[in-house]
mmCIF file of C-alpha atoms and ligand atoms in Angstrom:
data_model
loop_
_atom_site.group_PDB
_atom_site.id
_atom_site.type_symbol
_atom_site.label_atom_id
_atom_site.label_comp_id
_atom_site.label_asym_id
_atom_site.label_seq_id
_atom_site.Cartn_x
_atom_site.Cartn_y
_atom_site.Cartn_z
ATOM 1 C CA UNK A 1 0.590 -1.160 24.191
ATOM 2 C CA UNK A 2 0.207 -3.598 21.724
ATOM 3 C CA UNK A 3 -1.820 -2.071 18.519
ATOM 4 C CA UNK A 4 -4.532 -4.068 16.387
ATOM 5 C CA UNK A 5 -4.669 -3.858 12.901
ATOM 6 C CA UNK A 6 -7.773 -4.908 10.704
ATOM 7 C CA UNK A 7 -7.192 -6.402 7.685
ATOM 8 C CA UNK A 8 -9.161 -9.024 5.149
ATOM 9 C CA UNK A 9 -10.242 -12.556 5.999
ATOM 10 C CA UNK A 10 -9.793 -13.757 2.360
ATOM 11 C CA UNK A 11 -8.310 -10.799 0.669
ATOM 12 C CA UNK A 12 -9.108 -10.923 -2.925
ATOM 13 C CA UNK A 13 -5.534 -10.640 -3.843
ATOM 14 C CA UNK A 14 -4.921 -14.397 -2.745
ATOM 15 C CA UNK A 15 -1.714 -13.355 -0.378
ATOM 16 C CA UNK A 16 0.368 -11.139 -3.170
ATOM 17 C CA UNK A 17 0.339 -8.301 -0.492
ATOM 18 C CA UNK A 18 -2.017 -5.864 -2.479
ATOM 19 C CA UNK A 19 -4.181 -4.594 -0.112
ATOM 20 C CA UNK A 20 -3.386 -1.887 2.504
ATOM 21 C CA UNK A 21 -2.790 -3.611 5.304
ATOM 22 C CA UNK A 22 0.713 -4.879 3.649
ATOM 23 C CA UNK A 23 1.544 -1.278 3.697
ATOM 24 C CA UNK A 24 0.874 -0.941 7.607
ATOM 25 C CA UNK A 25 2.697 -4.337 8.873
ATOM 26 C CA UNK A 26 5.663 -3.554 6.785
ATOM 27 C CA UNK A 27 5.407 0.035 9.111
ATOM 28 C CA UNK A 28 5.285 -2.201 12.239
ATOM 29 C CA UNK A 29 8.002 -4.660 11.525
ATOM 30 C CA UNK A 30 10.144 -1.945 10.166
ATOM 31 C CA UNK A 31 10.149 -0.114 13.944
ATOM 32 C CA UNK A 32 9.990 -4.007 15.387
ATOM 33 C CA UNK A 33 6.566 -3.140 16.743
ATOM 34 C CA UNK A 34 4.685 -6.613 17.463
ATOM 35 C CA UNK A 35 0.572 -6.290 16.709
ATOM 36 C CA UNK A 36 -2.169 -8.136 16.405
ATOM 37 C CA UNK A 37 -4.330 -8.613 13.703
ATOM 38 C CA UNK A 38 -8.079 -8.645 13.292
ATOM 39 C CA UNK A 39 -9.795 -10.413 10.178
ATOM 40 C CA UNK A 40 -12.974 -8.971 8.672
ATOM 41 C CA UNK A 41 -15.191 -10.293 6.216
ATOM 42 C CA UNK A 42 -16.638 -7.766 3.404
ATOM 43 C CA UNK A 43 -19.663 -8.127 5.539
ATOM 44 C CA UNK A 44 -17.980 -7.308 9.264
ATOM 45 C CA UNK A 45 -16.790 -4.298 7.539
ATOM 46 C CA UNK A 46 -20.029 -2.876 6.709
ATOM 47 C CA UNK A 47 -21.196 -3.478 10.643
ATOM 48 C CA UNK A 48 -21.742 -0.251 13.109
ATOM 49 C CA UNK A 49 -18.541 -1.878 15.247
ATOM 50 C CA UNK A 50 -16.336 -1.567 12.231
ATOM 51 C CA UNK A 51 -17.724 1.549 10.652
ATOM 52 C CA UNK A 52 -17.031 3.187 14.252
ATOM 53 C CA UNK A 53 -13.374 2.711 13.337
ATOM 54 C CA UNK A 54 -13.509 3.119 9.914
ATOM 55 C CA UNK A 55 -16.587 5.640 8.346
ATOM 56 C CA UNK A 56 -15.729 4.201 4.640
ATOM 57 C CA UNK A 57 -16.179 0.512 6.128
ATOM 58 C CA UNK A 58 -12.641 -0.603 4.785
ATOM 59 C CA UNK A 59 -9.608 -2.103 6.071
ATOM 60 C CA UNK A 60 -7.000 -1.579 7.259
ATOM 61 C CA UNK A 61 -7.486 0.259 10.474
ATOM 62 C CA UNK A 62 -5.435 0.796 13.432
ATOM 63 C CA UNK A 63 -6.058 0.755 17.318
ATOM 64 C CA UNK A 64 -4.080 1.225 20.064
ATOM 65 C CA UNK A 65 -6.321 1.165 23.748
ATOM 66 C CA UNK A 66 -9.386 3.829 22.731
ATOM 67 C CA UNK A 67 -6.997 5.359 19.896
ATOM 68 C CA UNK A 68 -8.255 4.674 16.815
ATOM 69 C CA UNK A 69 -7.008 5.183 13.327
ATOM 70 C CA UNK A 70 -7.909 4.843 9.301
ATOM 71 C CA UNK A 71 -6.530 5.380 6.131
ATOM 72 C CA UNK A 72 -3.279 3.137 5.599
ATOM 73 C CA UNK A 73 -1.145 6.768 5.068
ATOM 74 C CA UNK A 74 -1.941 8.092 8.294
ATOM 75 C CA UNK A 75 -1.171 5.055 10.117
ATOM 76 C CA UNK A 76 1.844 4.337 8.371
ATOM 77 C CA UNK A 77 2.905 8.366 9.570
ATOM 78 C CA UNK A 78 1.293 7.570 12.943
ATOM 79 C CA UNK A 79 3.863 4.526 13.643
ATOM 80 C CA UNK A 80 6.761 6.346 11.581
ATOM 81 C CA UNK A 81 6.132 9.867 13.940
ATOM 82 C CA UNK A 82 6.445 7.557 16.990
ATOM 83 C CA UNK A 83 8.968 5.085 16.505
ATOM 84 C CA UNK A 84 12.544 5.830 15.104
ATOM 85 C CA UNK A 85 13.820 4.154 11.206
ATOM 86 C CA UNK A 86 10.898 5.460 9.245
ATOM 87 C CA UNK A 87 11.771 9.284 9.125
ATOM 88 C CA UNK A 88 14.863 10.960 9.647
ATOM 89 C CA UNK A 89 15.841 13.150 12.953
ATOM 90 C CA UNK A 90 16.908 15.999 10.903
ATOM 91 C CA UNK A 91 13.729 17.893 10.192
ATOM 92 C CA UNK A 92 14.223 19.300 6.325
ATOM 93 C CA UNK A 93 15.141 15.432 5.362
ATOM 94 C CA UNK A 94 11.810 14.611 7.739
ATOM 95 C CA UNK A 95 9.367 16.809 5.581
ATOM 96 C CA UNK A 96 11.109 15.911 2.207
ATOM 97 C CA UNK A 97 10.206 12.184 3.208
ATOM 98 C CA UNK A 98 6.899 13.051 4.154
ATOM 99 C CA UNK A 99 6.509 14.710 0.616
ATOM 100 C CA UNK A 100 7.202 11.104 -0.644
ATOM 101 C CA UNK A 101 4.948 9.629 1.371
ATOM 102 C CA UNK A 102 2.125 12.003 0.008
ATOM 103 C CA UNK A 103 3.748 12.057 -3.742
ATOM 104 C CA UNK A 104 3.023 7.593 -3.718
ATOM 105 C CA UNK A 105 -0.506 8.148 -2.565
ATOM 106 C CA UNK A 106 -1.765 11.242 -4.526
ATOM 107 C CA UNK A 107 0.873 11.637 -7.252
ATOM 108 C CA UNK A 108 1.659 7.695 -7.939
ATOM 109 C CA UNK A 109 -1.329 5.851 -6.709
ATOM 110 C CA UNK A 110 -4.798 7.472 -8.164
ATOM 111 C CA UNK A 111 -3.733 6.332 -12.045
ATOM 112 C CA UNK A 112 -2.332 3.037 -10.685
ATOM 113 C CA UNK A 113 -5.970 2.760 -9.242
ATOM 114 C CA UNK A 114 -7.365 3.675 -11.859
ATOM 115 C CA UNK A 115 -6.318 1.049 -14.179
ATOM 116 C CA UNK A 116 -7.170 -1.783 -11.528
ATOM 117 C CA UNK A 117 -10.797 0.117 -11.691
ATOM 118 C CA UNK A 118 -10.843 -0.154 -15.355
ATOM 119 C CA UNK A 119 -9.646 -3.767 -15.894
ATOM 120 C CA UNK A 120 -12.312 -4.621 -13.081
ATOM 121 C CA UNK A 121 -15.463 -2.413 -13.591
ATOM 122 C CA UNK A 122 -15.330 -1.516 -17.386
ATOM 123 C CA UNK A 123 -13.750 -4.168 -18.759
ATOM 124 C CA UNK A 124 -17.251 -4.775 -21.246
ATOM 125 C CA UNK A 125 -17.728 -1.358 -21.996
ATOM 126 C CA UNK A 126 -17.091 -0.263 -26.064
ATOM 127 C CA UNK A 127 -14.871 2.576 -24.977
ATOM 128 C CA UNK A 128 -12.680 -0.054 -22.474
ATOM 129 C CA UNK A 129 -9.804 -0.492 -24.443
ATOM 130 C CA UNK A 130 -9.635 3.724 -25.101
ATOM 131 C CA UNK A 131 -10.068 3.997 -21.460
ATOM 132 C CA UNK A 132 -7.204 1.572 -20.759
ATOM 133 C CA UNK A 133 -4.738 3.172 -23.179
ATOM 134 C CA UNK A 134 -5.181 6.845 -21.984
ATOM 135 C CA UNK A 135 -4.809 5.204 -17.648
ATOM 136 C CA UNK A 136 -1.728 3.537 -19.130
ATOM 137 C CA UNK A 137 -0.380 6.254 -20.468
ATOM 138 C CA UNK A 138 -1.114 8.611 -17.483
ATOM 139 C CA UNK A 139 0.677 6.019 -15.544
ATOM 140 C CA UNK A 140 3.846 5.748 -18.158
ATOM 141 C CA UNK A 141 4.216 9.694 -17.736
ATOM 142 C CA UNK A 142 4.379 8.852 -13.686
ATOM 143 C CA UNK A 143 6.608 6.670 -13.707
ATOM 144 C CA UNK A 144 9.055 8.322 -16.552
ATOM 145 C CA UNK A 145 9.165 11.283 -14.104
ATOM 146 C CA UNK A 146 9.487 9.370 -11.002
ATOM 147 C CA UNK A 147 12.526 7.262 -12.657
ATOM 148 C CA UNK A 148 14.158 10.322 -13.940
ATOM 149 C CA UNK A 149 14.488 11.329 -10.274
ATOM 150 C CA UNK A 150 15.012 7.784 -8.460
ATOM 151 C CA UNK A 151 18.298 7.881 -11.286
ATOM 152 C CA UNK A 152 20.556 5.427 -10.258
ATOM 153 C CA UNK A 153 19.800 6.284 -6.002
ATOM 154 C CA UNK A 154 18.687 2.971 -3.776
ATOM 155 C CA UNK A 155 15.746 5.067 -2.206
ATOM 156 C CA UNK A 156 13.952 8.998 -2.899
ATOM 157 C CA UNK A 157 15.883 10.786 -0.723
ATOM 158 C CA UNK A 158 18.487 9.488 1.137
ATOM 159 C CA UNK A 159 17.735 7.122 3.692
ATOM 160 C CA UNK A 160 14.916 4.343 3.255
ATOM 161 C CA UNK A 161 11.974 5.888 4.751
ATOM 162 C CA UNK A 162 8.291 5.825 4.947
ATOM 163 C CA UNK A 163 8.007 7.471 1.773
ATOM 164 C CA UNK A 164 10.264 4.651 -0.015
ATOM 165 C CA UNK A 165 7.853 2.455 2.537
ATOM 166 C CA UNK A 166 4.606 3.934 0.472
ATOM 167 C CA UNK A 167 5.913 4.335 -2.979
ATOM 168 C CA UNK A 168 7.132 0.634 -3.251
ATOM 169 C CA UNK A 169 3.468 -0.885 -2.196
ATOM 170 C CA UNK A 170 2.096 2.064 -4.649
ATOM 171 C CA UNK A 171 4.700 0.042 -7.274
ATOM 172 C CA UNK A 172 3.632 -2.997 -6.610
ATOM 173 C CA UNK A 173 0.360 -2.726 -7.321
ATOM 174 C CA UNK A 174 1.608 -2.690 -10.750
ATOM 175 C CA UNK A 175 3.416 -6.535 -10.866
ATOM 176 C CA UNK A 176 1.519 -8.809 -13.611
ATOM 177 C CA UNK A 177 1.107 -5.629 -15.506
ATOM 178 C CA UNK A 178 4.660 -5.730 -17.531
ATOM 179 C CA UNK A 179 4.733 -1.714 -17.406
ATOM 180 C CA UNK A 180 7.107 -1.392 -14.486
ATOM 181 C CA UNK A 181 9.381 -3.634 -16.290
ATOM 182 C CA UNK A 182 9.753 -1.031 -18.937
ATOM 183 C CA UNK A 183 11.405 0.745 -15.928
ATOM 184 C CA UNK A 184 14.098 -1.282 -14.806
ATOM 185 C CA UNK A 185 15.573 1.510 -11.827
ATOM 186 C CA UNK A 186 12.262 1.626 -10.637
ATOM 187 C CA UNK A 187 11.823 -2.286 -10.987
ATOM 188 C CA UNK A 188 15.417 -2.493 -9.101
ATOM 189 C CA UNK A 189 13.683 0.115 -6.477
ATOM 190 C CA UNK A 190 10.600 -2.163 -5.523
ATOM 191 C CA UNK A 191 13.074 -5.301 -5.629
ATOM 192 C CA UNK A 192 15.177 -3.055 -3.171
ATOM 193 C CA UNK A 193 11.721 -2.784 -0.526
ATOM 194 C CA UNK A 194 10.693 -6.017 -0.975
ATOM 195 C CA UNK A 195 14.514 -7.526 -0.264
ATOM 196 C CA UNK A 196 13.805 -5.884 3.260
ATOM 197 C CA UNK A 197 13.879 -8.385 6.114
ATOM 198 C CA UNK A 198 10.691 -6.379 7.589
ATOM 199 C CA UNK A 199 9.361 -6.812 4.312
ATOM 200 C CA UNK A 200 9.309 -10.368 4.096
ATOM 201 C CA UNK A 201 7.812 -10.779 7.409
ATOM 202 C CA UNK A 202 5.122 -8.841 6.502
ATOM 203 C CA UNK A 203 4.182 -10.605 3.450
ATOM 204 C CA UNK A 204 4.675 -13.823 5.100
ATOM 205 C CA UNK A 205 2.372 -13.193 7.463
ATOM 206 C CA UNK A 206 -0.501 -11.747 5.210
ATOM 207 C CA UNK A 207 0.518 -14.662 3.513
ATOM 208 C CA UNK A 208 0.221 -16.761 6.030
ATOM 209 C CA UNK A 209 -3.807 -15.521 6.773
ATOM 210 C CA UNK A 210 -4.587 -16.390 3.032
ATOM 211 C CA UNK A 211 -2.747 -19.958 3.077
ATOM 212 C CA UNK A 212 -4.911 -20.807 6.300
ATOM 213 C CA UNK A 213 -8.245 -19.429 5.211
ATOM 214 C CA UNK A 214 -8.129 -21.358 1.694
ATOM 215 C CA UNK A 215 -7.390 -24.341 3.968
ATOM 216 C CA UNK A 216 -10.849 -23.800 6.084
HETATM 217 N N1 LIG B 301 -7.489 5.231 1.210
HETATM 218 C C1 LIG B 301 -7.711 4.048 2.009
HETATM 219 C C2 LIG B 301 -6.396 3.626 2.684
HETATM 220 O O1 LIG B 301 -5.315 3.936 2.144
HETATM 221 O O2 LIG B 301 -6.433 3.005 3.764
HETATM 222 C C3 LIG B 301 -8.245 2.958 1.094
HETATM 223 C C4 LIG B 301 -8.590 1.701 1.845
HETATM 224 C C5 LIG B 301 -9.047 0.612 0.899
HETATM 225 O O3 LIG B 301 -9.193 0.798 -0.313
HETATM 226 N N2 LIG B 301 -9.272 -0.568 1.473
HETATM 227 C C6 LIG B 301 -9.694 -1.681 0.671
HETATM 228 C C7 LIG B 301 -11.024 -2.198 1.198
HETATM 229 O O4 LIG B 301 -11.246 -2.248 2.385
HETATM 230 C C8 LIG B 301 -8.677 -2.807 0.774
HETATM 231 S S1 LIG B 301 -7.118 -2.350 0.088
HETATM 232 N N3 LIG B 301 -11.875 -2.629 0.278
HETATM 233 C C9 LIG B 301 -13.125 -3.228 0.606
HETATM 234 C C10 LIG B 301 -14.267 -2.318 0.380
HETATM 235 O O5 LIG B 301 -14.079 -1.113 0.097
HETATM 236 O O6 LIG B 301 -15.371 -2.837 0.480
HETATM 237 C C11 LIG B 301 -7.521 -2.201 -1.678
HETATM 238 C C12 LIG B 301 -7.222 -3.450 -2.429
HETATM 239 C C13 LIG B 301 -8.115 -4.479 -2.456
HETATM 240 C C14 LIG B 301 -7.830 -5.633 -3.191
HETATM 241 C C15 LIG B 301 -6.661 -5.708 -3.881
HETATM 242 N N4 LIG B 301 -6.371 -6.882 -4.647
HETATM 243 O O7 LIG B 301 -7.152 -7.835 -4.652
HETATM 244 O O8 LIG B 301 -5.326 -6.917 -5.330
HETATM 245 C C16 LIG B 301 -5.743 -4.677 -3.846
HETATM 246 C C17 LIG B 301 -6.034 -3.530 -3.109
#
Protein backbone atom coordinates (compact mmCIF):
# COMPACT_ATOMS: atom_id res chain seq x y z
CA UNK A 1 0.00 0.00 0.00
CA UNK A 2 0.91 3.26 -0.84
CA UNK A 3 1.76 5.42 2.52
CA UNK A 4 0.80 9.25 3.07
CA UNK A 5 3.01 11.51 4.56
CA UNK A 6 1.96 15.01 6.07
CA UNK A 7 4.11 17.64 5.69
CA UNK A 8 3.85 21.78 5.51
CA UNK A 9 1.90 23.79 2.96
CA UNK A 10 4.40 26.72 3.10
CA UNK A 11 7.10 25.43 5.30
CA UNK A 12 8.83 28.27 6.90
CA UNK A 13 12.12 27.10 5.67
CA UNK A 14 11.22 28.31 2.01
CA UNK A 15 12.23 24.66 0.38
CA UNK A 16 15.96 24.27 2.09
CA UNK A 17 14.68 20.82 3.38
CA UNK A 18 14.64 21.77 7.19
CA UNK A 19 11.72 20.42 8.42
CA UNK A 20 11.06 16.71 9.22
CA UNK A 21 9.39 15.59 6.55
CA UNK A 22 12.84 15.86 4.40
CA UNK A 23 14.03 13.33 6.81
CA UNK A 24 11.05 10.82 6.00
CA UNK A 25 11.00 11.16 1.96
CA UNK A 26 14.68 10.74 1.85
CA UNK A 27 13.59 7.19 3.97
CA UNK A 28 11.08 6.47 1.14
CA UNK A 29 13.14 7.17 -1.89
CA UNK A 30 16.07 5.51 -0.33
CA UNK A 31 13.92 1.90 -0.25
CA UNK A 32 12.20 3.31 -3.76
CA UNK A 33 8.93 3.44 -1.86
CA UNK A 34 6.48 5.86 -3.92
CA UNK A 35 3.99 8.04 -1.34
CA UNK A 36 1.85 10.57 -1.32
CA UNK A 37 1.93 13.63 0.35
CA UNK A 38 -0.58 15.62 2.34
CA UNK A 39 -0.13 19.53 2.92
CA UNK A 40 -1.25 21.12 6.19
CA UNK A 41 -1.52 24.54 7.13
CA UNK A 42 -0.32 25.58 10.86
CA UNK A 43 -4.01 25.74 11.31
CA UNK A 44 -5.06 22.00 9.78
CA UNK A 45 -2.54 20.84 12.18
CA UNK A 46 -4.15 22.02 15.22
CA UNK A 47 -7.68 20.28 13.91
CA UNK A 48 -9.14 16.97 15.84
CA UNK A 49 -8.44 15.05 12.19
CA UNK A 50 -4.80 15.89 12.42
CA UNK A 51 -4.26 15.73 16.14
CA UNK A 52 -5.82 12.04 15.79
CA UNK A 53 -2.60 11.28 13.92
CA UNK A 54 -0.40 13.39 15.54
CA UNK A 55 -1.23 14.34 19.63
CA UNK A 56 1.58 17.27 19.40
CA UNK A 57 -0.35 18.66 16.18
CA UNK A 58 2.95 18.62 14.02
CA UNK A 59 4.10 17.27 10.86
CA UNK A 60 5.34 14.99 9.55
CA UNK A 61 3.20 11.98 10.08
CA UNK A 62 2.89 8.76 8.42
CA UNK A 63 -0.11 6.47 7.30
CA UNK A 64 -0.36 3.46 5.69
CA UNK A 65 -4.43 2.05 5.44
CA UNK A 66 -5.58 2.54 9.43
CA UNK A 67 -1.70 2.45 10.47
CA UNK A 68 -0.74 5.48 11.67
CA UNK A 69 2.54 6.95 12.70
CA UNK A 70 4.43 10.24 14.33
CA UNK A 71 7.61 11.42 15.21
CA UNK A 72 9.98 11.63 12.01
CA UNK A 73 12.52 8.87 14.00
CA UNK A 74 10.06 6.30 14.28
CA UNK A 75 8.92 6.52 10.85
CA UNK A 76 12.17 6.75 9.41
CA UNK A 77 12.85 3.09 11.62
CA UNK A 78 9.33 2.04 10.58
CA UNK A 79 10.26 2.20 6.65
CA UNK A 80 14.05 1.20 7.38
CA UNK A 81 12.65 -2.18 9.62
CA UNK A 82 10.50 -2.99 6.55
CA UNK A 83 12.26 -2.35 3.52
CA UNK A 84 15.95 -3.47 2.83
CA UNK A 85 19.14 -0.45 2.27
CA UNK A 86 18.48 1.41 5.46
CA UNK A 87 19.86 -1.17 8.09
CA UNK A 88 22.09 -3.91 7.68
CA UNK A 89 21.03 -7.85 7.73
CA UNK A 90 23.64 -8.65 10.18
CA UNK A 91 22.07 -7.85 13.52
CA UNK A 92 25.20 -6.32 15.77
CA UNK A 93 25.85 -3.81 12.61
CA UNK A 94 21.69 -3.41 12.77
CA UNK A 95 21.67 -2.16 16.50
CA UNK A 96 25.00 -0.16 16.14
CA UNK A 97 23.05 1.78 13.29
CA UNK A 98 20.13 2.13 15.28
CA UNK A 99 22.43 3.69 18.05
CA UNK A 100 23.15 6.35 15.32
CA UNK A 101 19.92 6.90 14.55
CA UNK A 102 19.12 7.68 18.32
CA UNK A 103 22.78 9.42 18.91
CA UNK A 104 21.46 12.37 15.74
CA UNK A 105 18.20 12.87 17.52
CA UNK A 106 19.07 12.92 21.29
CA UNK A 107 22.86 13.31 21.27
CA UNK A 108 23.22 15.74 18.02
CA UNK A 109 19.90 17.36 17.61
CA UNK A 110 18.56 18.95 21.14
CA UNK A 111 21.68 21.73 21.11
CA UNK A 112 21.27 22.14 17.32
CA UNK A 113 17.59 22.98 18.40
CA UNK A 114 18.42 24.82 20.76
CA UNK A 115 20.26 27.45 19.00
CA UNK A 116 17.42 27.74 16.24
CA UNK A 117 15.17 28.36 19.60
CA UNK A 118 17.47 30.99 20.73
CA UNK A 119 18.10 32.95 17.48
CA UNK A 120 14.15 32.78 17.12
CA UNK A 121 12.53 33.24 20.62
CA UNK A 122 15.25 35.18 22.62
CA UNK A 123 16.86 36.95 20.24
CA UNK A 124 15.79 40.56 22.40
CA UNK A 125 16.50 39.25 25.60
CA UNK A 126 19.81 41.04 27.61
CA UNK A 127 21.23 37.63 28.35
CA UNK A 128 20.77 36.52 24.29
CA UNK A 129 24.10 36.79 23.22
CA UNK A 130 25.37 34.66 26.69
CA UNK A 131 22.73 32.27 25.81
CA UNK A 132 23.98 31.94 22.22
CA UNK A 133 27.65 31.49 23.13
CA UNK A 134 27.17 28.72 25.81
CA UNK A 135 24.34 26.63 22.77
CA UNK A 136 27.30 27.21 20.46
CA UNK A 137 29.63 25.89 22.41
CA UNK A 138 27.55 22.83 23.56
CA UNK A 139 27.17 22.26 19.92
CA UNK A 140 31.17 22.73 19.07
CA UNK A 141 31.83 19.95 21.85
CA UNK A 142 29.18 17.67 19.64
CA UNK A 143 30.47 17.96 16.82
CA UNK A 144 34.41 17.78 17.93
CA UNK A 145 33.40 14.35 19.33
CA UNK A 146 31.29 13.26 16.54
CA UNK A 147 34.26 14.23 13.96
CA UNK A 148 36.82 12.55 16.02
CA UNK A 149 34.85 9.35 15.33
CA UNK A 150 33.45 10.00 11.62
CA UNK A 151 37.74 10.34 11.08
CA UNK A 152 38.32 10.08 7.65
CA UNK A 153 35.14 7.08 7.17
CA UNK A 154 32.30 8.05 4.31
CA UNK A 155 29.46 7.09 6.86
CA UNK A 156 29.25 6.05 11.10
CA UNK A 157 29.57 2.66 10.77
CA UNK A 158 30.06 1.01 7.78
CA UNK A 159 27.44 1.04 5.37
CA UNK A 160 25.17 4.25 4.74
CA UNK A 161 22.28 3.67 6.88
CA UNK A 162 19.42 5.24 8.60
CA UNK A 163 21.55 6.52 11.18
CA UNK A 164 23.91 8.36 8.48
CA UNK A 165 20.09 9.04 7.03
CA UNK A 166 19.28 11.02 10.56
CA UNK A 167 22.57 12.49 11.46
CA UNK A 168 23.02 14.31 8.03
CA UNK A 169 19.36 16.16 8.28
CA UNK A 170 20.45 16.68 12.17
CA UNK A 171 23.74 18.45 10.23
CA UNK A 172 22.00 20.28 8.12
CA UNK A 173 20.09 22.08 10.23
CA UNK A 174 23.25 23.78 10.87
CA UNK A 175 24.01 25.31 6.97
CA UNK A 176 24.01 29.35 7.12
CA UNK A 177 25.48 28.92 10.51
CA UNK A 178 29.41 28.73 9.39
CA UNK A 179 30.06 26.24 12.47
CA UNK A 180 29.97 23.02 10.49
CA UNK A 181 32.45 24.52 8.24
CA UNK A 182 34.89 24.58 11.06
CA UNK A 183 34.45 20.78 10.56
CA UNK A 184 35.37 20.01 7.21
CA UNK A 185 34.99 15.70 7.61
CA UNK A 186 31.79 16.34 8.92
CA UNK A 187 31.03 19.08 6.18
CA UNK A 188 32.42 16.32 3.55
CA UNK A 189 29.87 13.81 5.52
CA UNK A 190 26.59 15.91 4.92
CA UNK A 191 27.95 16.72 1.25
CA UNK A 192 28.29 12.80 1.09
CA UNK A 193 24.05 12.43 2.07
CA UNK A 194 23.04 15.11 0.19
CA UNK A 195 25.14 13.80 -3.16
CA UNK A 196 22.60 10.79 -2.78
CA UNK A 197 20.37 10.33 -5.81
CA UNK A 198 17.40 9.60 -3.17
CA UNK A 199 18.47 12.65 -1.67
CA UNK A 200 17.97 14.92 -4.37
CA UNK A 201 14.64 13.62 -5.14
CA UNK A 202 13.57 14.30 -1.95
CA UNK A 203 14.56 17.81 -1.77
CA UNK A 204 13.30 18.39 -5.15
CA UNK A 205 10.17 17.48 -4.36
CA UNK A 206 9.76 19.43 -0.97
CA UNK A 207 11.12 21.82 -3.17
CA UNK A 208 8.90 21.52 -5.58
CA UNK A 209 5.65 22.11 -2.86
CA UNK A 210 7.36 25.47 -1.81
CA UNK A 211 8.09 26.72 -5.56
CA UNK A 212 4.25 26.05 -6.31
CA UNK A 213 2.72 27.47 -3.17
CA UNK A 214 4.77 30.91 -3.48
CA UNK A 215 3.33 30.82 -7.02
CA UNK A 216 -0.51 30.65 -5.64
N1 LIG B 1 10.08 15.23 17.34
C1 LIG B 1 9.19 15.49 16.23
C2 LIG B 1 9.66 14.70 15.00
O1 LIG B 1 10.86 14.39 14.90
O2 LIG B 1 8.82 14.36 14.14
C3 LIG B 1 9.21 16.99 15.97
C4 LIG B 1 8.25 17.39 14.88
C5 LIG B 1 8.35 18.87 14.59
O3 LIG B 1 9.06 19.64 15.24
N2 LIG B 1 7.60 19.29 13.56
C6 LIG B 1 7.63 20.67 13.18
C7 LIG B 1 6.21 21.23 13.25
O4 LIG B 1 5.27 20.56 12.89
C8 LIG B 1 8.12 20.81 11.75
S1 LIG B 1 9.80 20.29 11.58
N3 LIG B 1 6.11 22.48 13.66
C9 LIG B 1 4.87 23.18 13.70
C10 LIG B 1 4.33 23.31 15.06
O5 LIG B 1 4.85 22.70 16.02
O6 LIG B 1 3.36 24.05 15.17
C11 LIG B 1 10.67 21.56 12.53
C12 LIG B 1 11.17 22.67 11.67
C13 LIG B 1 10.36 23.70 11.32
C14 LIG B 1 10.85 24.74 10.53
C15 LIG B 1 12.15 24.72 10.13
N4 LIG B 1 12.66 25.79 9.34
O7 LIG B 1 11.93 26.71 8.98
O8 LIG B 1 13.87 25.80 9.04
C16 LIG B 1 12.98 23.67 10.48
C17 LIG B 1 12.48 22.63 11.26
Amino acid sequence: MKPTITAFERSPDRGRGLARDMRVRWALEEVGQPYNVRLLSFSEMREPAHRALHPFGQIPTYEEGDFALFESGAIVFHIAERHAGLLPGDANARARAITWMFAALTTMEPPIVDREIARLLEGRETWYEQRLLLVEGRIRNRLGELSGHLGDADWLDGEFSAGDLLMVTVLRRLNGSGILDEYPNLSAFVARGEARPAYKRAFDAQLAVFKTMSAS
